[in-house]
Amino acid sequence: MANLTHHGDSLLGERIRAVAGGVVSASLTLFFDWILPSWAKTSYVVFDHIFRARRSDNSPVTSKVSWKFRLVMFSPWLAMCMAYLLWAPNRRIIMIYHGVTGSGINLLFWSGITLQNDGPRDATNKVQLAALDSFVSFAISSYCMTHRSLVWRFFKWTFIRIVVPLLCIGGGLYYFRDLLPVARTCYRIRDSLLIFINNAWDAFDSAEAQVVDQLPRYLQHKWSSYQQRLPERASLPTYQYRPLNPGEIRLLVLKRSPFYPSVIQAGIVHLPIYPPPDYEAVSYRWGSSDLTEEILVDGCRFPVTKAAFDLLLARRTVWRERTLWIDALCINQNDVHEKSEQVQLMRDIYHRASRVIAYPGSDWRYRIAGSFIYELWSLAHQYHTEDIDWQATPDLAKSPQWRSIANLFNDEYFTRSWVIQEIAAGQKIELYLGGAYIPWMIFAEVADWCFHTSRRYLLNGSDEKEMRVWGSGKNIENIAVMTSLRPEAEQWTGAVGAYNHLINLENLFYITSTFRAGDPRDRVFALVGIARSDGDTSLTAPDYNLPVEQVYQNAMRAILSPPKQRLTIHNLALAGAGFSRRSITIPSWVRDFSEQRKCFPYSDVFKEDTCFKASGNLSQDLGIEDATNSLIVKAITIDTIMDLTEVEVLDWGVQDLELTDLFQTLRKLHKFVHSAIDLCRKYPSSSGAADELDYERLWLAFIAGRIERRPASVEFKKVFRYWLQRLDLIALARDRSHFNEIIEESALADLAGTIPYQADTTYQLAVLESCFGRRIGITTSGRLCVVPPLTKVGDSVIIPFGSQTPFLIRQRDNESENVHYELVGEAWVEGVMHGEMIGSADEEFIRLS
């Protein structure tokens, strides 16, 4: 009870009041049922029925529906009671009627459902649950009324022969549970039985999801393949797009489905977007571009991809036609001119849709994830989950529910560049998962809750030897980025206006660096529709006739040339040649938007109080020199890279959620850490005890001075020592059981009691966030630094004016009179991240080419 939140306490109070009301009202009506005449009973039932239908109640089932619908909903009970009044007027009608219609069995039944799943529901869910509630209540009450004596004898026999003996035996076993061997044996049997039931239910859950989700799709695919081979189908013409007039869009009218496998049929209509027609816009992942499936559009053959076919199959219903806008079908992908024009309308298309359906894919596991998301949302809102010891329940990570939600979070849908605009622009966003519609903000809350430090391991699905590794959690970051662009984000965080600046062109391109696109140019074109730009908008206008290199250069010119009062230099943190070998020929200051880095930049645009301030309060000073296609920045040079660690980069070598050996992964981290320690011993500090100073420097360097993107407290210095000793023991262990034996024999177990709960896990996650995809180096002045993996000895360290972080540059070999430098990338350097070096070095203009 003490673990309930205010919301959970309110819900529990409502259920207790409902049950108590049912007991009291049933007791009172039992008395009146014995003394009232038949005509009084009839009048009471009829008028009470009308009153219940007309009243404006707040129950989860009947709220937001008309009184006529409620009248129809209660009609089965009215018909039942009238029939029994005519045929058997001496039955206890009022008691059963009153108990069933609002205060008894149906409230208990409804409370049981909402206890497990208290998420919001749409109208369809309400009608379905109301019908189910009516059917169960009608069946129970009918049987009780016609077999009253049999029911009474059954309950009496059950209570005397089963309930009372079990209470006596169970009470005795519980009281002597620590003394009697038989009691301990019974408890072990009980625990084993509960585990068996739980595993059996999980297996049934998985089997049910596969059958319900996969069987209809399999039959439909087989039927469609059979139809494509028929001679009469081959004789049909292929659909030809008609040209669109200015301001027009195409909409796909998906025909109703029969109750058996059939060909997907649809029609395409041309309508003006102003005023907006009634339609649903669909956001989905394209997948393979191979046209392996076929549908009929206006009686013509229309080849589609497998992803589009599965999407249409999921959206088709037997009840009504659906009007959809799907980019792959409603835009002629072979017409470059039309494609460029329609891309510029996409923001309005998604914004003016009645709702946007986000469809990650057709994985059967998503059916399990859909209901589980509501359960987790209910859990997070009803209980203080931060007080729960999640490490005490390691088997949860292996359950189908947690594995399904981990697969959902890792879906490639959340890496698509076009999804950003589709989620940000839509007025009503719902995620469609195996038949369940989930509002976007609820999904985002659950994702944020699941990826908390104390619960993130539940997404790994680990066992004794192997685990599924979240290398960086980029998809969770992507979900958070898209959510921050939604209008509801301010209500979610409680910070009004906190995210308005993110829609600026320079910030939008910066926070979406981890997204991908099939066409590299779409990394730019997918965002310009929602970006706010005060510069030359023609530079970023969608034009698929331009080469990729030109699109990227135009985008960087637009980013770096807004009004002077806006900071844009942080975008250089995503440029540079120090993180990967570039596949296209562009200047080093131009960002390769298709590059997939393994790490996040140190610069931050979300919150000012969490930012580094290496340049202090200096304003940026930069410009583009068209003659040499160079970027000239005002900066100070503060140091040079003297040496680097032998371990080149911290990297697991696997993708997110790829199965890997747990201890092999941690041994890579151990090698990286000790490589940095060896570097410190090679270049010891000139003052004080060398070992102590190494610890003082290293614990901050490994986390770039931050825990969860905030300045780290000095308490983590002690945590670092414990974490380092634990990492050394992991390197010696063969497996988890051997590691546990080593821990028990060492003094580390006693030291663990002095460390705050999960502080070592928090520190390790901060190490991965700061060093993953990077390497450790040291400068000529003895400063530790975290640098890009392709850094070389001799690279210079500069601090551009207006920049949050230092950068590395490398002098080019050229014969021109002006010295040109290549931008290597962003870095963290010890002792310079908060403006300490400003005023200690000469200012100069540096030409980056």
Coordinates of C-alpha atoms in Angstrom, one line a residue, residues 209-746:
A209 CA 0.3 -14.4 -30.8
Q210 CA 1.9 -16.5 -33.5
V211 CA -1.3 -18.2 -34.6
V212 CA -3.6 -15.1 -34.5
D213 CA -1.0 -12.9 -36.2
Q214 CA 0.8 -15.2 -38.6
L215 CA -1.9 -17.6 -39.8
P216 CA -4.2 -15.1 -41.5
R217 CA -1.1 -13.4 -43.1
Y218 CA 0.3 -16.7 -44.3
L219 CA -3.1 -17.7 -45.9
Q220 CA -3.4 -14.3 -47.5
H221 CA 0.1 -14.4 -49.0
K222 CA -0.5 -17.9 -50.4
W223 CA -3.8 -16.9 -51.9
S224 CA -2.3 -13.7 -53.4
S225 CA 0.6 -15.8 -54.9
Y226 CA -1.9 -18.2 -56.4
Q227 CA -4.0 -15.4 -57.9
Q228 CA -0.9 -13.8 -59.5
R229 CA -0.3 -17.0 -61.4
L230 CA -3.7 -17.2 -63.0
P231 CA -3.9 -16.4 -66.7
E232 CA -6.8 -14.0 -66.3
R233 CA -4.8 -12.0 -63.7
A234 CA -1.8 -11.8 -66.1
S235 CA -4.0 -10.3 -68.8
L236 CA -5.0 -7.3 -66.6
P237 CA -3.1 -4.1 -67.4
T238 CA -0.6 -2.6 -64.9
Y239 CA -1.8 0.6 -63.2
Q240 CA -0.6 3.8 -64.6
Y241 CA -0.4 7.0 -62.5
R242 CA -2.3 10.0 -63.7
P243 CA -0.5 13.4 -63.3
L244 CA -1.3 15.5 -60.3
N245 CA -2.5 19.0 -60.5
P246 CA -0.9 21.7 -58.2
G247 CA -2.0 21.3 -54.6
E248 CA -3.4 17.8 -55.2
I249 CA -2.6 14.5 -53.5
R250 CA -3.5 10.9 -54.2
L251 CA -5.4 8.9 -51.6
L252 CA -5.7 5.1 -51.6
V253 CA -9.3 3.9 -50.8
L254 CA -8.8 0.4 -49.4
K255 CA -11.8 -1.8 -50.0
R256 CA -13.4 -4.0 -47.3
S257 CA -12.2 -7.5 -46.8
P258 CA -14.5 -10.6 -46.8
F259 CA -14.2 -13.1 -44.0
Y260 CA -11.9 -15.3 -46.1
P261 CA -8.5 -14.8 -47.9
S262 CA -9.0 -12.6 -50.9
V263 CA -7.2 -10.2 -53.2
I264 CA -6.5 -6.8 -51.7
Q265 CA -8.4 -4.3 -53.8
A266 CA -8.3 -0.5 -53.7
G267 CA -8.9 2.6 -55.7
I268 CA -6.9 5.8 -56.1
V269 CA -8.5 9.2 -56.0
H270 CA -7.1 12.7 -56.6
L271 CA -8.2 15.3 -54.1
P272 CA -7.0 18.8 -53.2
I273 CA -5.2 19.0 -49.8
Y274 CA -6.9 22.3 -49.0
P275 CA -9.5 21.8 -47.5
P276 CA -8.2 18.5 -46.2
P277 CA -10.3 15.4 -46.9
D278 CA -10.8 12.7 -44.3
Y279 CA -8.0 10.2 -44.4
E280 CA -5.4 8.4 -42.3
A281 CA -1.7 8.9 -43.0
V282 CA 0.4 5.8 -42.5
S283 CA 4.0 5.9 -41.2
Y284 CA 5.9 2.7 -41.8
R285 CA 9.3 1.2 -42.8
W286 CA 9.8 0.6 -46.5
G287 CA 12.2 -2.4 -46.1
S288 CA 13.3 -4.0 -49.3
S289 CA 12.5 -2.2 -52.6
D290 CA 11.7 -5.5 -54.4
L291 CA 8.2 -5.5 -55.8
T292 CA 7.4 -9.1 -54.8
E293 CA 3.6 -8.7 -54.1
E294 CA 0.6 -7.5 -56.1
I295 CA -2.7 -5.9 -55.4
L296 CA -5.5 -4.6 -57.6
V297 CA -6.0 -0.8 -57.9
D298 CA -9.0 0.3 -60.0
G299 CA -9.1 -3.2 -61.6
C300 CA -5.4 -3.0 -62.6
R301 CA -2.4 -4.8 -61.3
F302 CA -0.3 -2.8 -58.9
P303 CA 3.1 -4.3 -57.8
V304 CA 4.0 -3.5 -54.2
T305 CA 6.8 -4.4 -51.8
K306 CA 6.3 -7.0 -49.1
A307 CA 6.3 -4.2 -46.4
A308 CA 3.5 -2.3 -48.2
F309 CA 1.5 -5.5 -48.7
D310 CA 1.7 -6.4 -45.0
L311 CA 0.7 -2.9 -44.1
L312 CA -2.4 -3.0 -46.3
L313 CA -3.2 -6.4 -44.9
A314 CA -3.0 -5.0 -41.4
R315 CA -5.1 -1.9 -42.2
R316 CA -7.8 -3.8 -44.1
T317 CA -11.0 -4.5 -42.2
V318 CA -14.3 -6.3 -42.8
W319 CA -16.4 -3.4 -41.4
R320 CA -15.6 -0.5 -43.7
E321 CA -13.4 1.0 -46.3
R322 CA -10.3 3.0 -45.2
T323 CA -9.0 6.0 -47.0
L324 CA -5.2 6.1 -46.6
W325 CA -2.2 8.1 -47.6
I326 CA 0.9 5.9 -48.1
D327 CA 3.9 7.6 -49.6
A328 CA 5.2 4.5 -51.5
L329 CA 1.8 4.1 -53.2
C330 CA 0.4 7.6 -53.4
I331 CA 3.6 9.2 -54.9
N332 CA 4.9 8.1 -58.3
Q333 CA 8.3 7.0 -57.3
N334 CA 9.5 6.9 -60.9
D335 CA 8.7 10.6 -61.5
V336 CA 11.5 12.7 -60.0
H337 CA 9.7 16.0 -60.5
E338 CA 6.5 14.8 -58.8
K339 CA 8.5 13.2 -56.0
S340 CA 10.2 16.5 -55.3
E341 CA 6.9 18.4 -55.3
Q342 CA 5.1 15.9 -53.0
V343 CA 8.0 15.8 -50.6
Q344 CA 7.5 19.5 -49.9
L345 CA 3.8 18.8 -49.1
M346 CA 4.4 15.9 -46.7
R347 CA 4.4 18.0 -43.6
D348 CA 0.9 19.3 -44.5
I349 CA -0.2 15.8 -45.5
Y350 CA 0.6 14.3 -42.1
H351 CA -0.5 17.4 -40.2
R352 CA -4.0 17.5 -41.8
A353 CA -4.6 13.7 -41.5
S354 CA -7.4 12.7 -39.1
R355 CA -4.8 10.5 -37.5
V356 CA -1.3 9.1 -38.2
I357 CA -0.9 5.4 -37.8
A358 CA 2.7 4.4 -36.9
Y359 CA 3.2 0.8 -38.1
P360 CA 6.7 -0.6 -37.1
G361 CA 6.1 -3.9 -38.8
S362 CA 4.3 -7.3 -38.9
D363 CA 6.4 -9.2 -36.3
W364 CA 4.1 -11.4 -34.3
R365 CA 5.9 -10.4 -31.1
Y366 CA 4.5 -7.0 -31.4
R367 CA 1.1 -8.4 -30.5
I368 CA 2.5 -9.3 -27.1
A369 CA 4.3 -6.0 -26.8
G370 CA 1.1 -4.1 -27.5
S371 CA -0.7 -5.3 -24.4
F372 CA 2.5 -5.3 -22.3
I373 CA 3.1 -1.6 -23.0
Y374 CA -0.3 -0.8 -21.3
E375 CA 0.6 -3.0 -18.4
L376 CA 3.9 -1.2 -17.9
W377 CA 2.3 2.2 -18.3
S378 CA -0.2 1.2 -15.6
L379 CA 2.5 -0.1 -13.3
A380 CA 4.6 3.1 -13.7
H381 CA 1.6 5.3 -12.9
Q382 CA 0.2 3.3 -10.0
Y383 CA 3.3 2.4 -8.1
H384 CA 6.6 4.0 -7.0
T385 CA 8.7 1.8 -9.2
E386 CA 12.0 3.5 -8.3
D387 CA 11.8 1.6 -4.9
I388 CA 11.6 -1.8 -6.5
D389 CA 14.7 -4.0 -6.6
W390 CA 14.6 -5.1 -10.3
Q391 CA 17.9 -7.0 -9.9
A392 CA 16.1 -9.5 -7.7
T393 CA 14.0 -10.7 -10.6
P394 CA 16.5 -11.6 -13.3
D395 CA 14.2 -14.2 -14.9
L396 CA 11.9 -11.3 -16.1
A397 CA 14.4 -10.5 -18.8
K398 CA 13.8 -14.0 -20.4
S399 CA 10.0 -13.6 -20.5
P400 CA 8.2 -13.3 -23.9
Q401 CA 6.8 -9.9 -22.8
W402 CA 10.2 -8.3 -22.1
R403 CA 11.8 -9.8 -25.2
S404 CA 9.0 -8.7 -27.4
I405 CA 9.3 -5.1 -26.1
A406 CA 13.1 -5.2 -26.5
N407 CA 12.6 -6.2 -30.2
L408 CA 10.1 -3.4 -30.6
F409 CA 12.5 -0.8 -29.3
N410 CA 15.2 -2.1 -31.6
D411 CA 13.0 -2.0 -34.7
E412 CA 14.5 -0.3 -37.7
Y413 CA 11.4 1.8 -38.0
F414 CA 12.7 4.1 -35.3
T415 CA 15.8 4.8 -37.4
R416 CA 14.0 6.1 -40.5
S417 CA 14.6 9.7 -41.3
W418 CA 11.1 10.2 -42.7
V419 CA 9.5 9.0 -39.4
I420 CA 10.8 12.2 -37.7
Q421 CA 8.5 14.4 -39.8
E422 CA 5.6 12.0 -39.7
I423 CA 5.6 11.8 -35.9
A424 CA 6.3 15.5 -35.4
A425 CA 3.7 16.8 -37.8
G426 CA 0.8 14.5 -37.0
Q427 CA -1.9 15.8 -34.7
K428 CA -3.0 12.4 -33.4
I429 CA -0.3 9.7 -33.5
E430 CA -1.2 6.1 -32.6
L431 CA 1.2 3.1 -32.7
Y432 CA -0.5 0.0 -34.2
L433 CA 0.8 -3.2 -32.6
G434 CA -0.9 -6.5 -33.4
G435 CA -4.4 -5.0 -33.2
A436 CA -3.8 -2.5 -30.3
Y437 CA -3.7 1.2 -30.8
I438 CA -1.2 2.9 -28.4
P439 CA -1.0 6.7 -28.2
W440 CA 2.5 7.9 -29.0
M441 CA 3.1 9.7 -25.7
I442 CA 2.2 6.6 -23.7
F443 CA 4.7 4.6 -25.8
A444 CA 7.4 7.2 -25.3
E445 CA 6.8 7.2 -21.5
V446 CA 7.1 3.4 -21.4
A447 CA 10.3 3.5 -23.5
D448 CA 11.9 6.1 -21.2
W449 CA 10.8 4.1 -18.1
C450 CA 12.2 0.8 -19.5
F451 CA 15.6 2.3 -20.4
H452 CA 16.1 3.7 -16.9
T453 CA 19.5 2.6 -15.4
S454 CA 17.8 0.2 -12.9
R455 CA 15.6 -1.6 -15.6
R456 CA 17.7 -1.4 -18.8
Y457 CA 19.1 -4.9 -18.2
L458 CA 15.6 -6.3 -18.5
L459 CA 15.8 -5.5 -22.2
N460 CA 18.8 -7.7 -22.7
G461 CA 17.2 -11.1 -22.3
S462 CA 20.4 -12.4 -20.8
D463 CA 21.3 -15.8 -19.4
E464 CA 24.3 -17.3 -17.6
K465 CA 26.6 -17.1 -20.7
E466 CA 25.2 -14.8 -23.2
M467 CA 23.3 -11.5 -23.4
R468 CA 21.8 -9.2 -26.0
V469 CA 23.8 -6.0 -25.8
W470 CA 22.5 -2.5 -26.2
G471 CA 25.6 -0.9 -27.6
S472 CA 24.3 2.6 -27.4
G473 CA 20.6 2.6 -27.1
K474 CA 20.3 4.8 -30.2
N475 CA 16.7 3.8 -30.9
I476 CA 15.6 4.9 -27.4
E477 CA 17.4 8.2 -28.1
N478 CA 15.6 8.5 -31.4
I479 CA 12.2 7.9 -29.7
A480 CA 13.0 10.7 -27.2
V481 CA 14.1 13.0 -30.0
M482 CA 10.8 12.5 -31.9
T483 CA 8.8 12.9 -28.7
S484 CA 10.6 16.2 -28.0
L485 CA 9.3 17.6 -31.3
R486 CA 5.7 16.8 -30.4
P487 CA 3.5 19.6 -28.9
E488 CA 2.7 17.3 -25.9
A489 CA 6.4 17.2 -25.0
E490 CA 6.0 20.4 -22.9
Q491 CA 3.2 18.8 -20.9
W492 CA 5.2 15.6 -20.4
T493 CA 8.2 17.4 -19.0
G494 CA 6.4 20.3 -17.4
A495 CA 8.8 22.8 -19.1
V496 CA 6.8 25.2 -21.2
G497 CA 8.8 26.4 -24.2
A498 CA 11.8 24.3 -23.3
Y499 CA 11.9 22.5 -26.7
N500 CA 10.9 25.3 -29.1
H501 CA 14.5 25.9 -30.2
L502 CA 14.9 22.3 -31.4
I503 CA 12.9 22.9 -34.5
N504 CA 15.5 25.4 -35.7
L505 CA 17.3 24.0 -38.8
E506 CA 20.7 23.8 -37.1
N507 CA 19.4 22.0 -34.0
L508 CA 17.0 19.7 -35.9
F509 CA 19.8 18.3 -38.1
Y510 CA 22.0 18.0 -35.0
I511 CA 19.6 16.0 -32.8
T512 CA 18.6 13.6 -35.6
S513 CA 22.1 12.4 -36.4
T514 CA 21.4 8.8 -35.6
F515 CA 18.6 8.3 -38.2
R516 CA 19.1 6.7 -41.6
A517 CA 17.5 6.8 -45.0
G518 CA 17.6 4.5 -48.1
D519 CA 18.4 7.5 -50.3
P520 CA 21.3 9.4 -48.7
R521 CA 19.7 12.7 -49.8
D522 CA 16.7 12.0 -47.7
R523 CA 18.7 12.6 -44.6
V524 CA 18.3 16.2 -45.5
F525 CA 15.1 16.3 -47.5
A526 CA 13.1 14.4 -44.8
L527 CA 13.7 17.3 -42.3
V528 CA 13.3 20.5 -44.3
G529 CA 9.5 20.3 -44.2
I530 CA 9.4 20.8 -40.4
A531 CA 12.6 22.8 -39.9
R532 CA 12.5 26.5 -39.0
S533 CA 15.1 28.4 -41.1
D534 CA 16.0 32.1 -41.3
G535 CA 18.6 31.5 -44.0
D536 CA 18.5 30.7 -47.7
T537 CA 15.7 28.0 -47.9
S538 CA 16.6 27.3 -51.6
L539 CA 19.7 25.5 -50.4
T540 CA 17.7 22.7 -48.8
A541 CA 14.8 22.5 -51.2
P542 CA 14.2 18.9 -52.2
D543 CA 15.7 18.3 -55.6
Y544 CA 16.5 14.6 -56.4
N545 CA 18.5 15.7 -59.5
L546 CA 21.3 16.9 -57.3
P547 CA 24.2 14.6 -56.4
V548 CA 24.6 13.6 -52.7
E549 CA 27.8 15.7 -52.2
Q550 CA 26.0 18.9 -53.4
V551 CA 23.0 18.2 -51.2
Y552 CA 25.2 17.8 -48.1
Q553 CA 27.3 20.9 -48.9
N554 CA 24.1 23.0 -49.4
A555 CA 22.7 21.8 -46.1
M556 CA 25.9 22.7 -44.2
R557 CA 25.9 26.2 -45.8
A558 CA 22.3 26.6 -44.8
I559 CA 23.1 25.5 -41.2
L560 CA 26.1 27.7 -40.7
S561 CA 24.7 30.8 -42.2
P562 CA 21.7 31.9 -40.0
P563 CA 21.5 35.2 -38.2
K564 CA 24.6 35.8 -36.0
Q565 CA 22.7 35.6 -32.7
R566 CA 22.1 31.9 -33.3
L567 CA 24.8 29.4 -32.4
T568 CA 25.4 26.8 -35.1
I569 CA 29.0 25.8 -34.6
H570 CA 28.0 22.8 -32.5
N571 CA 27.2 21.1 -35.9
L572 CA 30.9 20.7 -36.5
A573 CA 30.8 18.0 -33.7
L574 CA 29.2 15.8 -36.3
A575 CA 31.6 16.7 -39.1
G576 CA 35.3 15.8 -39.4
A577 CA 37.2 12.8 -40.8
G578 CA 38.2 11.3 -37.5
F579 CA 35.4 8.8 -36.9
S580 CA 35.2 6.8 -40.1
R581 CA 36.7 6.6 -43.6
R582 CA 34.5 8.8 -45.8
S583 CA 32.8 7.2 -48.8
I584 CA 32.1 10.5 -50.6
T585 CA 34.4 13.4 -51.5
I586 CA 33.4 16.5 -49.4
P587 CA 35.3 19.1 -47.3
S588 CA 36.1 18.0 -43.8
W589 CA 33.9 20.7 -42.3
V590 CA 30.9 19.4 -44.3
R591 CA 29.0 16.7 -42.4
D592 CA 28.5 13.3 -44.0
F593 CA 24.8 13.0 -43.1
S594 CA 24.8 9.3 -44.0
E595 CA 27.6 8.5 -41.5
Q596 CA 26.6 6.1 -38.8
R597 CA 28.8 6.9 -35.7
K598 CA 28.8 4.6 -32.7
C599 CA 28.9 7.5 -30.2
F600 CA 26.9 10.5 -29.4
P601 CA 28.5 14.0 -29.5
Y602 CA 29.5 15.8 -26.4
S603 CA 27.8 19.0 -27.3
D604 CA 24.2 19.3 -26.1
V605 CA 21.3 21.5 -27.4
F606 CA 18.6 20.2 -25.2
K607 CA 19.5 21.8 -21.9
E608 CA 21.8 24.7 -21.4
D609 CA 22.7 23.8 -17.8
T610 CA 24.2 20.4 -18.9
C611 CA 26.4 21.8 -21.6
F612 CA 30.2 22.1 -21.6
K613 CA 31.5 25.7 -22.1
A614 CA 35.1 25.3 -23.4
S615 CA 34.9 28.7 -25.1
G616 CA 33.4 30.4 -22.1
N617 CA 31.1 33.2 -23.1
L618 CA 32.8 34.0 -26.4
S619 CA 30.5 34.4 -29.5
Q620 CA 31.1 32.3 -32.6
D621 CA 32.9 33.9 -35.5
L622 CA 32.9 31.9 -38.7
G623 CA 32.3 32.3 -42.4
I624 CA 32.5 30.3 -45.6
E625 CA 35.0 31.2 -48.3
D626 CA 33.5 30.4 -51.6
A627 CA 36.7 30.7 -53.6
T628 CA 38.4 27.8 -51.7
N629 CA 35.2 26.1 -50.4
S630 CA 36.6 26.4 -46.9
L631 CA 35.2 27.3 -43.5
I632 CA 37.1 29.9 -41.6
V633 CA 36.6 29.9 -37.8
K634 CA 38.1 32.1 -35.1
A635 CA 39.7 29.9 -32.4
I636 CA 42.6 29.4 -30.1
T637 CA 45.1 26.6 -30.3
I638 CA 45.8 25.1 -26.8
D639 CA 47.7 21.8 -27.2
T640 CA 48.8 18.9 -29.4
I641 CA 48.2 15.1 -29.2
M642 CA 51.4 13.5 -27.8
D643 CA 50.3 9.8 -27.5
L644 CA 47.4 7.4 -27.8
T645 CA 46.3 4.2 -26.2
E646 CA 47.2 0.9 -27.7
V647 CA 43.6 -0.2 -27.8
E648 CA 42.3 1.9 -30.7
V649 CA 38.6 2.2 -29.9
L650 CA 36.0 0.9 -27.4
D651 CA 33.6 -1.1 -29.5
W652 CA 31.8 -4.4 -28.9
G653 CA 31.8 -5.3 -32.6
V654 CA 28.1 -6.2 -32.5
Q655 CA 24.8 -4.5 -33.3
D656 CA 22.2 -3.6 -30.7
L657 CA 20.5 -6.7 -29.3
E658 CA 22.8 -9.0 -31.2
L659 CA 23.6 -12.1 -29.1
T660 CA 27.1 -12.1 -27.7
D661 CA 29.2 -13.6 -24.9
L662 CA 28.7 -11.5 -21.8
F663 CA 32.2 -11.9 -20.3
Q664 CA 33.9 -11.6 -23.7
T665 CA 32.3 -8.2 -24.0
L666 CA 33.3 -7.0 -20.6
R667 CA 36.9 -8.2 -21.2
K668 CA 37.0 -5.7 -24.1
L669 CA 36.0 -3.0 -21.7
H670 CA 38.7 -4.2 -19.3
K671 CA 41.4 -4.0 -22.0
F672 CA 40.3 -0.5 -23.0
V673 CA 40.4 0.7 -19.3
H674 CA 43.8 -0.8 -18.6
S675 CA 45.2 0.6 -21.8
A676 CA 44.3 4.1 -20.5
I677 CA 45.9 3.2 -17.1
D678 CA 49.1 2.2 -18.9
L679 CA 49.1 5.5 -20.8
C680 CA 48.9 7.4 -17.5
R681 CA 51.7 5.3 -16.0
K682 CA 53.8 6.0 -19.1
Y683 CA 53.4 9.7 -18.7
P684 CA 53.0 10.3 -14.9
S685 CA 52.0 13.6 -13.5
S686 CA 54.9 15.8 -12.2
S687 CA 53.5 16.4 -8.7
G688 CA 52.1 14.3 -5.9
A689 CA 51.7 10.6 -5.6
A690 CA 51.5 9.2 -9.1
D691 CA 49.0 6.4 -8.4
E692 CA 46.6 8.7 -6.5
L693 CA 46.7 11.3 -9.2
D694 CA 46.1 8.7 -11.9
Y695 CA 42.9 7.7 -10.1
E696 CA 42.0 11.3 -9.7
R697 CA 42.4 11.9 -13.4
L698 CA 41.1 8.6 -14.7
W699 CA 37.7 8.4 -12.9
L700 CA 36.7 11.7 -14.5
A701 CA 38.3 11.0 -18.0
F702 CA 36.4 7.7 -18.4
I703 CA 33.1 9.5 -18.0
A704 CA 34.1 12.8 -19.5
G705 CA 33.3 14.4 -16.2
R706 CA 29.5 13.6 -16.4
I707 CA 27.0 11.1 -15.0
E708 CA 23.8 11.0 -17.0
R709 CA 24.9 14.2 -18.8
R710 CA 25.3 16.1 -15.5
P711 CA 28.5 17.0 -13.7
A712 CA 29.7 14.0 -11.7
S713 CA 29.8 14.2 -7.9
V714 CA 33.1 13.3 -6.1
E715 CA 31.3 10.3 -4.6
F716 CA 31.9 8.4 -7.8
K717 CA 35.6 8.5 -7.3
K718 CA 35.1 5.7 -4.7
V719 CA 32.6 4.0 -7.0
F720 CA 35.3 4.0 -9.7
R721 CA 37.8 2.1 -7.5
Y722 CA 35.1 -0.5 -6.7
W723 CA 34.1 -0.8 -10.4
L724 CA 37.7 -1.2 -11.5
Q725 CA 38.4 -4.0 -9.0
R726 CA 35.2 -5.7 -10.1
L727 CA 36.2 -5.4 -13.8
D728 CA 39.6 -7.0 -12.9
L729 CA 37.8 -10.0 -11.4
I730 CA 35.5 -10.3 -14.4
A731 CA 38.6 -10.6 -16.6
L732 CA 39.8 -13.5 -14.5
A733 CA 36.5 -15.3 -14.4
R734 CA 35.5 -18.1 -16.8
D735 CA 31.8 -17.6 -16.4
R736 CA 29.2 -16.1 -14.1
S737 CA 29.3 -18.9 -11.5
H738 CA 33.1 -18.7 -11.4
F739 CA 32.9 -15.0 -11.0
N740 CA 30.5 -15.4 -8.0
E741 CA 33.0 -17.7 -6.4
I742 CA 35.8 -15.2 -6.8
I743 CA 33.7 -12.4 -5.4
E744 CA 32.9 -14.4 -2.3
E745 CA 36.6 -15.2 -1.7
S746 CA 37.7 -11.6 -2.3

